[in-house]
PDB file of C-alpha atoms in Angstrom:
ATOM      1  CA  THR A   1       0.000   0.000   0.000  1.00  0.00           C
ATOM      2  CA  LEU A   2       2.786   2.431   0.882  1.00  0.00           C
ATOM      3  CA  LEU A   3       4.637   1.679  -2.351  1.00  0.00           C
ATOM      4  CA  LYS A   4       1.456   2.295  -4.367  1.00  0.00           C
ATOM      5  CA  THR A   5       2.058  -0.909  -6.289  1.00  0.00           C
ATOM      6  CA  SER A   6       0.671  -4.447  -6.441  1.00  0.00           C
ATOM      7  CA  LYS A   7       2.185  -7.500  -4.756  1.00  0.00           C
ATOM      8  CA  GLU A   8       2.785  -9.039  -8.174  1.00  0.00           C
ATOM      9  CA  ALA A   9       4.725  -5.991  -9.410  1.00  0.00           C
ATOM     10  CA  ALA A  10       6.848  -5.824  -6.254  1.00  0.00           C
ATOM     11  CA  SER A  11       7.598  -9.536  -5.823  1.00  0.00           C
ATOM     12  CA  GLY A  12      11.168 -10.420  -6.813  1.00  0.00           C
ATOM     13  CA  GLU A  13      12.257  -6.786  -7.221  1.00  0.00           C
ATOM     14  CA  LYS A  14      15.145  -5.287  -5.269  1.00  0.00           C
ATOM     15  CA  LEU A  15      14.102  -3.023  -2.419  1.00  0.00           C
ATOM     16  CA  ALA A  16      16.460  -0.288  -3.670  1.00  0.00           C
ATOM     17  CA  GLY A  17      14.475  -0.021  -6.884  1.00  0.00           C
ATOM     18  CA  LEU A  18      11.115   0.146  -5.138  1.00  0.00           C
ATOM     19  CA  ALA A  19      11.933   2.173  -2.052  1.00  0.00           C
ATOM     20  CA  PRO A  20      15.497   3.551  -1.814  1.00  0.00           C
ATOM     21  CA  GLU A  21      14.909   5.262   1.548  1.00  0.00           C
ATOM     22  CA  PRO A  22      14.117   2.068   3.532  1.00  0.00           C
ATOM     23  CA  ASP A  23      16.805   0.217   1.551  1.00  0.00           C
ATOM     24  CA  ARG A  24      19.491   2.607   2.825  1.00  0.00           C
ATOM     25  CA  GLN A  25      18.442   1.654   6.344  1.00  0.00           C
ATOM     26  CA  LEU A  26      19.826  -1.871   5.734  1.00  0.00           C
ATOM     27  CA  ASP A  27      23.378  -0.474   5.587  1.00  0.00           C
ATOM     28  CA  SER A  28      22.929   1.942   8.458  1.00  0.00           C
ATOM     29  CA  ASP A  29      24.649   1.575  11.802  1.00  0.00           C
ATOM     30  CA  GLU A  30      21.406   2.558  13.524  1.00  0.00           C
ATOM     31  CA  ARG A  31      18.976  -0.237  14.395  1.00  0.00           C
ATOM     32  CA  GLU A  32      16.163   2.285  14.839  1.00  0.00           C
ATOM     33  CA  ASP A  33      15.602   5.432  12.820  1.00  0.00           C
ATOM     34  CA  ILE A  34      13.052   7.937  11.527  1.00  0.00           C
ATOM     35  CA  ILE A  35      13.065   8.213   7.737  1.00  0.00           C
ATOM     36  CA  GLN A  36      11.264  10.302   5.132  1.00  0.00           C
ATOM     37  CA  PHE A  37       9.665   8.205   2.438  1.00  0.00           C
ATOM     38  CA  SER A  38       7.952   9.209  -0.814  1.00  0.00           C
ATOM     39  CA  SER A  39       4.772   7.217  -1.418  1.00  0.00           C
ATOM     40  CA  GLY A  40       3.461   7.943  -4.899  1.00  0.00           C
ATOM     41  CA  GLY A  41       4.760  11.512  -4.631  1.00  0.00           C
ATOM     42  CA  GLU A  42       3.236  11.952  -1.157  1.00  0.00           C
ATOM     43  CA  PRO A  43       5.754  12.390   1.686  1.00  0.00           C
ATOM     44  CA  ARG A  44       5.406   9.937   4.582  1.00  0.00           C
ATOM     45  CA  THR A  45       7.392   9.596   7.808  1.00  0.00           C
ATOM     46  CA  LEU A  46       8.279   6.104   9.016  1.00  0.00           C
ATOM     47  CA  ALA A  47       9.689   4.904  12.343  1.00  0.00           C
ATOM     48  CA  VAL A  48      11.880   1.981  11.207  1.00  0.00           C
ATOM     49  CA  LYS A  49      13.461  -0.857  13.187  1.00  0.00           C
ATOM     50  CA  ARG A  50      15.958  -3.309  11.658  1.00  0.00           C
ATOM     51  CA  VAL A  51      16.735  -6.798  12.912  1.00  0.00           C
ATOM     52  CA  LYS A  52      19.401  -8.976  11.303  1.00  0.00           C
ATOM     53  CA  VAL A  53      18.345 -12.575  10.770  1.00  0.00           C
ATOM     54  CA  GLU A  54      19.917 -15.532   9.047  1.00  0.00           C
ATOM     55  CA  GLY A  55      20.056 -14.786   5.349  1.00  0.00           C
ATOM     56  CA  GLY A  56      19.050 -11.112   5.552  1.00  0.00           C
ATOM     57  CA  HIS A  57      17.155  -8.534   7.552  1.00  0.00           C
ATOM     58  CA  VAL A  58      13.683  -7.905   8.836  1.00  0.00           C
ATOM     59  CA  LEU A  59      12.467  -4.324   8.618  1.00  0.00           C
ATOM     60  CA  THR A  60       9.501  -3.274  10.741  1.00  0.00           C
ATOM     61  CA  PHE A  61       8.030   0.199  10.610  1.00  0.00           C
ATOM     62  CA  ASP A  62       5.225   2.420  11.836  1.00  0.00           C
ATOM     63  CA  ASP A  63       3.759   5.109   9.585  1.00  0.00           C
ATOM     64  CA  ILE A  64       3.809   8.086  11.988  1.00  0.00           C
ATOM     65  CA  THR A  65       2.983  10.771   9.404  1.00  0.00           C
ATOM     66  CA  ASN A  66      -0.465  11.583  10.781  1.00  0.00           C
ATOM     67  CA  GLN A  67       0.756  11.360  14.367  1.00  0.00           C
ATOM     68  CA  LEU A  68       3.396  14.033  13.660  1.00  0.00           C
ATOM     69  CA  LEU A  69       0.841  16.180  11.833  1.00  0.00           C
ATOM     70  CA  ASP A  70      -1.518  15.959  14.822  1.00  0.00           C
ATOM     71  CA  GLN A  71       1.305  16.961  17.172  1.00  0.00           C
ATOM     72  CA  ARG A  72       2.245  19.929  14.985  1.00  0.00           C
ATOM     73  CA  ARG A  73      -1.391  20.963  14.643  1.00  0.00           C
ATOM     74  CA  ALA A  74      -1.864  20.877  18.420  1.00  0.00           C
ATOM     75  CA  ALA A  75       1.295  22.946  18.928  1.00  0.00           C
ATOM     76  CA  TRP A  76       0.209  25.486  16.294  1.00  0.00           C
ATOM     77  CA  SER A  77      -3.234  25.665  17.858  1.00  0.00           C
ATOM     78  CA  ASP A  78      -1.627  26.755  21.120  1.00  0.00           C
ATOM     79  CA  VAL A  79       0.545  29.292  19.284  1.00  0.00           C
ATOM     80  CA  ALA A  80      -2.531  30.670  17.485  1.00  0.00           C
ATOM     81  CA  ARG A  81      -4.406  31.046  20.769  1.00  0.00           C
ATOM     82  CA  ARG A  82      -1.528  32.994  22.317  1.00  0.00           C
ATOM     83  CA  ILE A  83      -1.014  35.202  19.260  1.00  0.00           C
ATOM     84  CA  ALA A  84      -4.720  36.016  19.030  1.00  0.00           C
ATOM     85  CA  HIS A  85      -4.807  37.011  22.690  1.00  0.00           C
ATOM     86  CA  GLU A  86      -1.656  39.166  22.585  1.00  0.00           C
ATOM     87  CA  ILE A  87      -2.520  40.978  19.349  1.00  0.00           C
ATOM     88  CA  LYS A  88      -6.213  41.570  19.967  1.00  0.00           C
ATOM     89  CA  ASN A  89      -5.795  43.621  23.154  1.00  0.00           C
ATOM     90  CA  PRO A  90      -3.972  46.652  21.642  1.00  0.00           C
ATOM     91  CA  LEU A  91      -5.897  46.696  18.343  1.00  0.00           C
ATOM     92  CA  THR A  92      -9.005  48.521  19.578  1.00  0.00           C
ATOM     93  CA  PRO A  93      -7.192  51.510  21.213  1.00  0.00           C
ATOM     94  CA  ILE A  94      -4.957  51.843  18.121  1.00  0.00           C
ATOM     95  CA  GLN A  95      -7.966  51.919  15.805  1.00  0.00           C
ATOM     96  CA  LEU A  96      -9.946  54.315  18.029  1.00  0.00           C
ATOM     97  CA  ALA A  97      -6.958  56.670  18.341  1.00  0.00           C
ATOM     98  CA  ALA A  98      -6.397  56.756  14.577  1.00  0.00           C
ATOM     99  CA  GLU A  99     -10.097  57.334  13.858  1.00  0.00           C
ATOM    100  CA  ARG A 100     -10.218  60.137  16.425  1.00  0.00           C
ATOM    101  CA  LEU A 101      -7.197  61.790  14.815  1.00  0.00           C
ATOM    102  CA  GLN A 102      -9.023  61.653  11.474  1.00  0.00           C
ATOM    103  CA  ARG A 103     -12.229  63.188  12.860  1.00  0.00           C
ATOM    104  CA  ARG A 104     -10.759  65.718  15.290  1.00  0.00           C
ATOM    105  CA  TYR A 105      -7.687  67.045  13.517  1.00  0.00           C
ATOM    106  CA  ALA A 106      -8.217  66.472   9.779  1.00  0.00           C
ATOM    107  CA  ASP A 107      -9.483  70.050   9.283  1.00  0.00           C
ATOM    108  CA  GLU A 108      -6.819  71.558  11.557  1.00  0.00           C
ATOM    109  CA  VAL A 109      -3.762  70.125   9.783  1.00  0.00           C
ATOM    110  CA  LYS A 110      -2.938  72.783   7.197  1.00  0.00           C
ATOM    111  CA  SER A 111       0.715  72.061   6.400  1.00  0.00           C
ATOM    112  CA  ASP A 112       0.160  68.720   4.631  1.00  0.00           C
ATOM    113  CA  PRO A 113      -3.442  67.479   5.019  1.00  0.00           C
ATOM    114  CA  ALA A 114      -3.105  64.866   2.235  1.00  0.00           C
ATOM    115  CA  THR A 115      -0.221  63.114   3.996  1.00  0.00           C
ATOM    116  CA  PHE A 116      -2.043  63.293   7.348  1.00  0.00           C
ATOM    117  CA  GLY A 117      -5.118  61.654   5.822  1.00  0.00           C
ATOM    118  CA  GLN A 118      -3.021  59.024   4.068  1.00  0.00           C
ATOM    119  CA  LEU A 119      -1.095  58.070   7.211  1.00  0.00           C
ATOM    120  CA  THR A 120      -4.117  57.846   9.517  1.00  0.00           C
ATOM    121  CA  GLY A 121      -6.020  55.919   6.822  1.00  0.00           C
ATOM    122  CA  THR A 122      -3.103  53.476   6.576  1.00  0.00           C
ATOM    123  CA  ILE A 123      -3.222  52.871  10.333  1.00  0.00           C
ATOM    124  CA  VAL A 124      -6.955  52.120  10.226  1.00  0.00           C
ATOM    125  CA  ARG A 125      -6.576  49.755   7.235  1.00  0.00           C
ATOM    126  CA  GLN A 126      -3.634  47.893   8.746  1.00  0.00           C
ATOM    127  CA  VAL A 127      -5.496  47.453  12.017  1.00  0.00           C
ATOM    128  CA  GLY A 128      -8.367  45.965   9.972  1.00  0.00           C
ATOM    129  CA  ASP A 129      -5.937  43.516   8.333  1.00  0.00           C
ATOM    130  CA  LEU A 130      -4.556  42.520  11.735  1.00  0.00           C
ATOM    131  CA  ARG A 131      -8.073  42.031  13.067  1.00  0.00           C
ATOM    132  CA  ARG A 132      -8.916  39.666  10.195  1.00  0.00           C
ATOM    133  CA  MET A 133      -5.695  37.752  10.868  1.00  0.00           C
ATOM    134  CA  VAL A 134      -6.580  37.437  14.548  1.00  0.00           C
ATOM    135  CA  ASP A 135     -10.016  36.128  13.562  1.00  0.00           C
ATOM    136  CA  GLU A 136      -8.320  33.375  11.541  1.00  0.00           C
ATOM    137  CA  PHE A 137      -6.059  32.533  14.478  1.00  0.00           C
ATOM    138  CA  SER A 138      -9.093  32.323  16.746  1.00  0.00           C
ATOM    139  CA  SER A 139     -11.012  30.180  14.241  1.00  0.00           C
ATOM    140  CA  PHE A 140      -8.157  27.698  14.082  1.00  0.00           C
ATOM    141  CA  ALA A 141      -7.426  27.626  17.805  1.00  0.00           C
ATOM    142  CA  ARG A 142     -11.041  27.433  18.962  1.00  0.00           C
ATOM    143  CA  MET A 143     -12.749  25.379  16.268  1.00  0.00           C
ATOM    144  CA  PRO A 144     -16.131  24.439  17.764  1.00  0.00           C
ATOM    145  CA  LYS A 145     -17.242  20.838  17.823  1.00  0.00           C
ATOM    146  CA  PRO A 146     -19.743  20.221  15.010  1.00  0.00           C
ATOM    147  CA  THR A 147     -23.456  20.105  15.721  1.00  0.00           C
ATOM    148  CA  PHE A 148     -24.749  17.336  13.457  1.00  0.00           C
ATOM    149  CA  ARG A 149     -28.094  17.669  11.683  1.00  0.00           C
ATOM    150  CA  GLU A 150     -29.408  16.402   8.380  1.00  0.00           C
ATOM    151  CA  GLU A 151     -28.826  19.177   5.841  1.00  0.00           C
ATOM    152  CA  PRO A 152     -29.332  19.665   2.054  1.00  0.00           C
ATOM    153  CA  VAL A 153     -25.804  19.764   0.617  1.00  0.00           C
ATOM    154  CA  THR A 154     -26.783  21.509  -2.629  1.00  0.00           C
ATOM    155  CA  GLU A 155     -28.115  24.477  -0.663  1.00  0.00           C
ATOM    156  CA  ILE A 156     -24.899  24.748   1.372  1.00  0.00           C
ATOM    157  CA  ALA A 157     -22.809  24.572  -1.813  1.00  0.00           C
ATOM    158  CA  ARG A 158     -24.980  27.177  -3.573  1.00  0.00           C
ATOM    159  CA  GLN A 159     -24.613  29.619  -0.690  1.00  0.00           C
ATOM    160  CA  ALA A 160     -20.817  29.205  -0.606  1.00  0.00           C
ATOM    161  CA  MET A 161     -20.614  29.938  -4.351  1.00  0.00           C
ATOM    162  CA  PHE A 162     -23.050  32.866  -4.181  1.00  0.00           C
ATOM    163  CA  LEU A 163     -20.968  34.781  -1.628  1.00  0.00           C
ATOM    164  CA  HIS A 164     -18.018  34.896  -4.029  1.00  0.00           C
ATOM    165  CA  GLU A 165     -20.091  35.254  -7.188  1.00  0.00           C
ATOM    166  CA  VAL A 166     -21.413  38.601  -5.941  1.00  0.00           C
ATOM    167  CA  ALA A 167     -17.919  39.809  -5.004  1.00  0.00           C
ATOM    168  CA  HIS A 168     -16.276  38.700  -8.294  1.00  0.00           C
ATOM    169  CA  PRO A 169     -18.671  39.337 -11.193  1.00  0.00           C
ATOM    170  CA  GLY A 170     -15.810  38.993 -13.711  1.00  0.00           C
ATOM    171  CA  LEU A 171     -15.379  35.274 -12.998  1.00  0.00           C
ATOM    172  CA  ASP A 172     -17.586  32.467 -14.261  1.00  0.00           C
ATOM    173  CA  PHE A 173     -19.053  30.437 -11.371  1.00  0.00           C
ATOM    174  CA  VAL A 174     -20.767  27.116 -12.115  1.00  0.00           C
ATOM    175  CA  LEU A 175     -22.630  24.840  -9.686  1.00  0.00           C
ATOM    176  CA  ASP A 176     -23.378  21.306 -10.844  1.00  0.00           C
ATOM    177  CA  ALA A 177     -25.527  19.720  -8.138  1.00  0.00           C
ATOM    178  CA  PRO A 178     -28.546  17.398  -8.143  1.00  0.00           C
ATOM    179  CA  GLU A 179     -32.068  18.518  -7.317  1.00  0.00           C
ATOM    180  CA  PRO A 180     -33.616  17.527  -5.025  1.00  0.00           C
ATOM    181  CA  SER A 181     -30.491  17.899  -2.952  1.00  0.00           C
ATOM    182  CA  PRO A 182     -28.813  14.874  -1.358  1.00  0.00           C
ATOM    183  CA  LEU A 183     -28.977  15.044   2.424  1.00  0.00           C
ATOM    184  CA  LEU A 184     -25.914  14.763   4.670  1.00  0.00           C
ATOM    185  CA  VAL A 185     -25.636  14.706   8.444  1.00  0.00           C
ATOM    186  CA  CYS A 186     -23.227  17.589   9.017  1.00  0.00           C
ATOM    187  CA  ASP A 187     -22.669  20.930  10.712  1.00  0.00           C
ATOM    188  CA  ARG A 188     -24.113  23.338   8.147  1.00  0.00           C
ATOM    189  CA  ARG A 189     -22.070  26.326   9.304  1.00  0.00           C
ATOM    190  CA  LEU A 190     -18.741  24.486   9.426  1.00  0.00           C
ATOM    191  CA  LEU A 191     -19.218  22.715   6.087  1.00  0.00           C
ATOM    192  CA  GLY A 192     -20.229  26.038   4.531  1.00  0.00           C
ATOM    193  CA  GLN A 193     -17.095  27.631   5.991  1.00  0.00           C
ATOM    194  CA  ALA A 194     -14.904  24.886   4.509  1.00  0.00           C
ATOM    195  CA  LEU A 195     -16.444  25.282   1.036  1.00  0.00           C
ATOM    196  CA  THR A 196     -16.233  29.080   1.249  1.00  0.00           C
ATOM    197  CA  ASN A 197     -12.522  28.859   2.089  1.00  0.00           C
ATOM    198  CA  VAL A 198     -11.845  26.529  -0.841  1.00  0.00           C
ATOM    199  CA  VAL A 199     -13.720  28.790  -3.290  1.00  0.00           C
ATOM    200  CA  LYS A 200     -11.845  31.808  -1.856  1.00  0.00           C
ATOM    201  CA  ASN A 201      -8.557  30.018  -2.538  1.00  0.00           C
ATOM    202  CA  ALA A 202      -9.721  29.264  -6.083  1.00  0.00           C
ATOM    203  CA  VAL A 203     -10.499  32.955  -6.686  1.00  0.00           C
ATOM    204  CA  GLU A 204      -7.075  33.968  -5.348  1.00  0.00           C
ATOM    205  CA  ALA A 205      -5.357  31.313  -7.495  1.00  0.00           C
ATOM    206  CA  ILE A 206      -6.985  32.782 -10.628  1.00  0.00           C
ATOM    207  CA  GLU A 207      -6.053  36.327  -9.582  1.00  0.00           C
ATOM    208  CA  LEU A 208      -2.462  35.216  -8.960  1.00  0.00           C
ATOM    209  CA  LYS A 209      -2.315  33.652 -12.423  1.00  0.00           C
ATOM    210  CA  LYS A 210      -3.429  36.967 -13.942  1.00  0.00           C
ATOM    211  CA  GLU A 211      -0.786  38.840 -11.924  1.00  0.00           C
ATOM    212  CA  GLN A 212       1.840  36.498 -13.343  1.00  0.00           C
ATOM    213  CA  GLY A 213       0.691  37.276 -16.867  1.00  0.00           C
ATOM    214  CA  GLY A 214      -1.488  34.212 -17.415  1.00  0.00           C
ATOM    215  CA  GLU A 215      -4.448  34.142 -19.759  1.00  0.00           C
ATOM    216  CA  GLY A 216      -7.572  35.554 -18.084  1.00  0.00           C
ATOM    217  CA  ALA A 217     -10.247  34.645 -20.640  1.00  0.00           C
ATOM    218  CA  GLY A 218     -12.455  31.701 -19.757  1.00  0.00           C
ATOM    219  CA  ASP A 219     -11.467  31.648 -16.083  1.00  0.00           C
ATOM    220  CA  ARG A 220     -14.034  29.752 -14.076  1.00  0.00           C
ATOM    221  CA  ILE A 221     -14.699  28.050 -10.776  1.00  0.00           C
ATOM    222  CA  GLU A 222     -16.883  24.972 -10.825  1.00  0.00           C
ATOM    223  CA  MET A 223     -18.369  23.162  -7.836  1.00  0.00           C
ATOM    224  CA  ARG A 224     -19.846  19.712  -8.323  1.00  0.00           C
ATOM    225  CA  VAL A 225     -21.896  17.662  -5.857  1.00  0.00           C
ATOM    226  CA  SER A 226     -22.345  13.957  -6.612  1.00  0.00           C
ATOM    227  CA  GLU A 227     -22.893  10.548  -5.041  1.00  0.00           C
ATOM    228  CA  ALA A 228     -20.702   7.590  -5.955  1.00  0.00           C
ATOM    229  CA  GLY A 229     -19.869   4.264  -4.286  1.00  0.00           C
ATOM    230  CA  GLY A 230     -21.818   5.102  -1.154  1.00  0.00           C
ATOM    231  CA  LYS A 231     -19.895   8.381  -0.729  1.00  0.00           C
ATOM    232  CA  LEU A 232     -21.025  11.964  -1.072  1.00  0.00           C
ATOM    233  CA  VAL A 233     -18.440  13.878  -3.089  1.00  0.00           C
ATOM    234  CA  ILE A 234     -17.991  17.654  -3.377  1.00  0.00           C
ATOM    235  CA  GLU A 235     -15.415  18.900  -5.901  1.00  0.00           C
ATOM    236  CA  VAL A 236     -14.183  22.448  -6.524  1.00  0.00           C
ATOM    237  CA  ARG A 237     -12.275  22.973  -9.775  1.00  0.00           C
ATOM    238  CA  ASP A 238     -10.539  26.207 -10.818  1.00  0.00           C
ATOM    239  CA  THR A 239      -8.398  27.524 -13.676  1.00  0.00           C
ATOM    240  CA  GLY A 240      -5.805  29.196 -11.444  1.00  0.00           C
ATOM    241  CA  VAL A 241      -2.053  28.789 -11.017  1.00  0.00           C
ATOM    242  CA  GLY A 242      -2.290  25.164  -9.903  1.00  0.00           C
ATOM    243  CA  LEU A 243      -0.756  23.299  -6.999  1.00  0.00           C
ATOM    244  CA  PRO A 244       2.700  24.052  -5.570  1.00  0.00           C
ATOM    245  CA  ALA A 245       5.464  21.438  -5.743  1.00  0.00           C
ATOM    246  CA  ASP A 246       5.272  20.813  -1.985  1.00  0.00           C
ATOM    247  CA  ARG A 247       1.559  20.031  -2.083  1.00  0.00           C
ATOM    248  CA  GLY A 248       1.818  17.489   0.733  1.00  0.00           C
ATOM    249  CA  ARG A 249       2.106  20.358   3.242  1.00  0.00           C
ATOM    250  CA  LEU A 250      -0.811  22.416   1.906  1.00  0.00           C
ATOM    251  CA  THR A 251      -3.051  21.728   4.897  1.00  0.00           C
ATOM    252  CA  GLU A 252      -0.388  22.288   7.546  1.00  0.00           C
ATOM    253  CA  PRO A 253      -0.882  25.406   9.688  1.00  0.00           C
ATOM    254  CA  TYR A 254       1.082  28.499   8.606  1.00  0.00           C
ATOM    255  CA  VAL A 255       2.128  26.965   5.276  1.00  0.00           C
ATOM    256  CA  THR A 256       1.039  29.404   2.557  1.00  0.00           C
ATOM    257  CA  THR A 257       1.902  30.260  -1.040  1.00  0.00           C
ATOM    258  CA  ARG A 258       0.510  33.802  -0.788  1.00  0.00           C
ATOM    259  CA  ALA A 259       2.491  36.838   0.337  1.00  0.00           C
ATOM    260  CA  LYS A 260      -0.285  38.008   2.709  1.00  0.00           C
ATOM    261  CA  GLY A 261      -1.663  34.603   3.657  1.00  0.00           C
ATOM    262  CA  THR A 262      -1.654  33.231   7.196  1.00  0.00           C
ATOM    263  CA  GLY A 263      -1.573  29.626   5.995  1.00  0.00           C
ATOM    264  CA  LEU A 264      -4.583  28.793   8.150  1.00  0.00           C
ATOM    265  CA  GLY A 265      -7.327  28.576   5.511  1.00  0.00           C
ATOM    266  CA  LEU A 266      -6.701  25.012   4.336  1.00  0.00           C
ATOM    267  CA  ALA A 267      -5.663  23.908   7.831  1.00  0.00           C
ATOM    268  CA  ILE A 268      -9.134  24.960   9.017  1.00  0.00           C
ATOM    269  CA  VAL A 269     -10.746  23.215   6.021  1.00  0.00           C
ATOM    270  CA  LYS A 270      -8.908  19.969   6.779  1.00  0.00           C
ATOM    271  CA  LYS A 271      -9.892  20.187  10.431  1.00  0.00           C
ATOM    272  CA  ILE A 272     -13.576  20.609   9.493  1.00  0.00           C
ATOM    273  CA  VAL A 273     -13.472  17.694   7.034  1.00  0.00           C
ATOM    274  CA  GLU A 274     -11.808  15.467   9.643  1.00  0.00           C
ATOM    275  CA  GLU A 275     -14.468  16.437  12.211  1.00  0.00           C
ATOM    276  CA  HIS A 276     -16.953  15.022   9.671  1.00  0.00           C
ATOM    277  CA  PHE A 277     -14.841  11.833   9.279  1.00  0.00           C
ATOM    278  CA  GLY A 278     -14.233  12.756   5.649  1.00  0.00           C
ATOM    279  CA  GLN A 279     -11.255  12.976   3.337  1.00  0.00           C
ATOM    280  CA  ILE A 280      -9.768  15.881   1.392  1.00  0.00           C
ATOM    281  CA  GLU A 281      -7.713  15.418  -1.785  1.00  0.00           C
ATOM    282  CA  PHE A 282      -5.900  17.746  -4.189  1.00  0.00           C
ATOM    283  CA  GLU A 283      -5.282  17.094  -7.881  1.00  0.00           C
ATOM    284  CA  ASP A 284      -3.839  18.983 -10.821  1.00  0.00           C
ATOM    285  CA  VAL A 285      -6.271  19.950 -13.571  1.00  0.00           C
ATOM    286  CA  ALA A 286      -5.263  19.331 -17.163  1.00  0.00           C
ATOM    287  CA  GLY A 287      -4.456  22.644 -18.809  1.00  0.00           C
ATOM    288  CA  GLY A 288      -3.765  24.351 -15.464  1.00  0.00           C
ATOM    289  CA  GLY A 289      -5.683  24.709 -12.237  1.00  0.00           C
ATOM    290  CA  THR A 290      -6.565  22.730  -9.141  1.00  0.00           C
ATOM    291  CA  LEU A 291      -9.209  20.221  -8.121  1.00  0.00           C
ATOM    292  CA  VAL A 292     -10.120  19.959  -4.427  1.00  0.00           C
ATOM    293  CA  ARG A 293     -12.245  16.964  -3.500  1.00  0.00           C
ATOM    294  CA  PHE A 294     -14.193  16.297  -0.288  1.00  0.00           C
ATOM    295  CA  GLN A 295     -15.494  12.771   0.362  1.00  0.00           C
ATOM    296  CA  PHE A 296     -17.976  11.963   3.119  1.00  0.00           C
ATOM    297  CA  ASP A 297     -19.632   8.734   4.261  1.00  0.00           C
ATOM    298  CA  PRO A 298     -23.370   9.519   4.737  1.00  0.00           C
ATOM    299  CA  GLU A 299     -24.105   6.203   6.509  1.00  0.00           C
ATOM    300  CA  LEU A 300     -21.285   6.694   9.004  1.00  0.00           C
ATOM    301  CA  LEU A 301     -22.427  10.243   9.777  1.00  0.00           C
ATOM    302  CA  GLU A 302     -26.043   9.078  10.151  1.00  0.00           C
ATOM    303  CA  ARG A 303     -24.975   6.402  12.671  1.00  0.00           C
ATOM    304  CA  LEU A 304     -22.938   9.013  14.527  1.00  0.00           C
ATOM    305  CA  ALA A 305     -25.905  11.395  14.710  1.00  0.00           C
ATOM    306  CA  LEU A 306     -28.143   8.555  15.949  1.00  0.00           C
ATOM    307  CA  LYS A 307     -25.627   7.688  18.668  1.00  0.00           C
ATOM    308  CA  ILE A 308     -25.448  11.331  19.765  1.00  0.00           C
ATOM    309  CA  ARG A 309     -29.243  11.551  19.943  1.00  0.00           C
ATOM    310  CA  GLU A 310     -29.405   8.355  22.014  1.00  0.00           C
ATOM    311  CA  GLU A 311     -26.755   9.671  24.434  1.00  0.00           C
ATOM    312  CA  GLN A 312     -28.610  12.973  24.775  1.00  0.00           C
ATOM    313  CA  ALA A 313     -31.883  11.138  25.459  1.00  0.00           C
ATOM    314  CA  ALA A 314     -30.186   8.935  28.068  1.00  0.00           C
ATOM    315  CA  ASN A 315     -28.741  12.013  29.788  1.00  0.00           C
ATOM    316  CA  GLY A 316     -32.152  13.673  29.912  1.00  0.00           C
TER     317      GLY A 316
END
């Protein structure tokens, strides 16, 4: 499974040809080690132990990739909580002071009123940017537990698209979703937030492509809701700059490809999807762009909601 190959294809092959990283462990002086391993282009971290036996070696390993990600996410959550607290306190007096300067002294400054207005306006705008950043920190650090109810997914998807469609009339937004809508046990607000973040990233990816001189005609963002193999699938496809080379770290906190990004958007999205016991995947789109795919198990979520209702009934 880790090698992304079949038993038949791997049988009889040398380990060095299939997985050079674990193979190098055979010649190491260390009996235990942590190694980075590429699994079908996806980075994994393995805790490896080597035992020499007659005629060769036995390698045993634990895939600790997700464990390390969880540890990093917990650490970043604590950092975000501290940052949000320390930054938020001085923001209000700074903003109020700058706004009072604008109102009280704008007419009295005669030497260079344009510069005075520009500088106080800059303070107010920068405080607004900091406030939005703090809100993202708080969202990541204090993500509420989902409240599960049966919701129409098409309606949630339509609302997420509509918010950006109004703000970006120059882009072509397309929603491909069945009617009547499939139902999913989910937290409507959190799922809507996740979809809104993904569409926001798609818009920014298209804008970045234009800044880099890419073709702007025909740019579009398409969201598709479908059911396949017992799963409910939501896909968001864009015509932007595409995925970065280090795509395996996209959902890690504070990893961003944008100059002004906090790197929390996709970390929050991943957290929401995981709270719904779902999966998130990223793929390149032929001709340029990105495909983000959510997959949820409706039966699993329905059983979870039933269990929660039973526990609530038992507790009065």
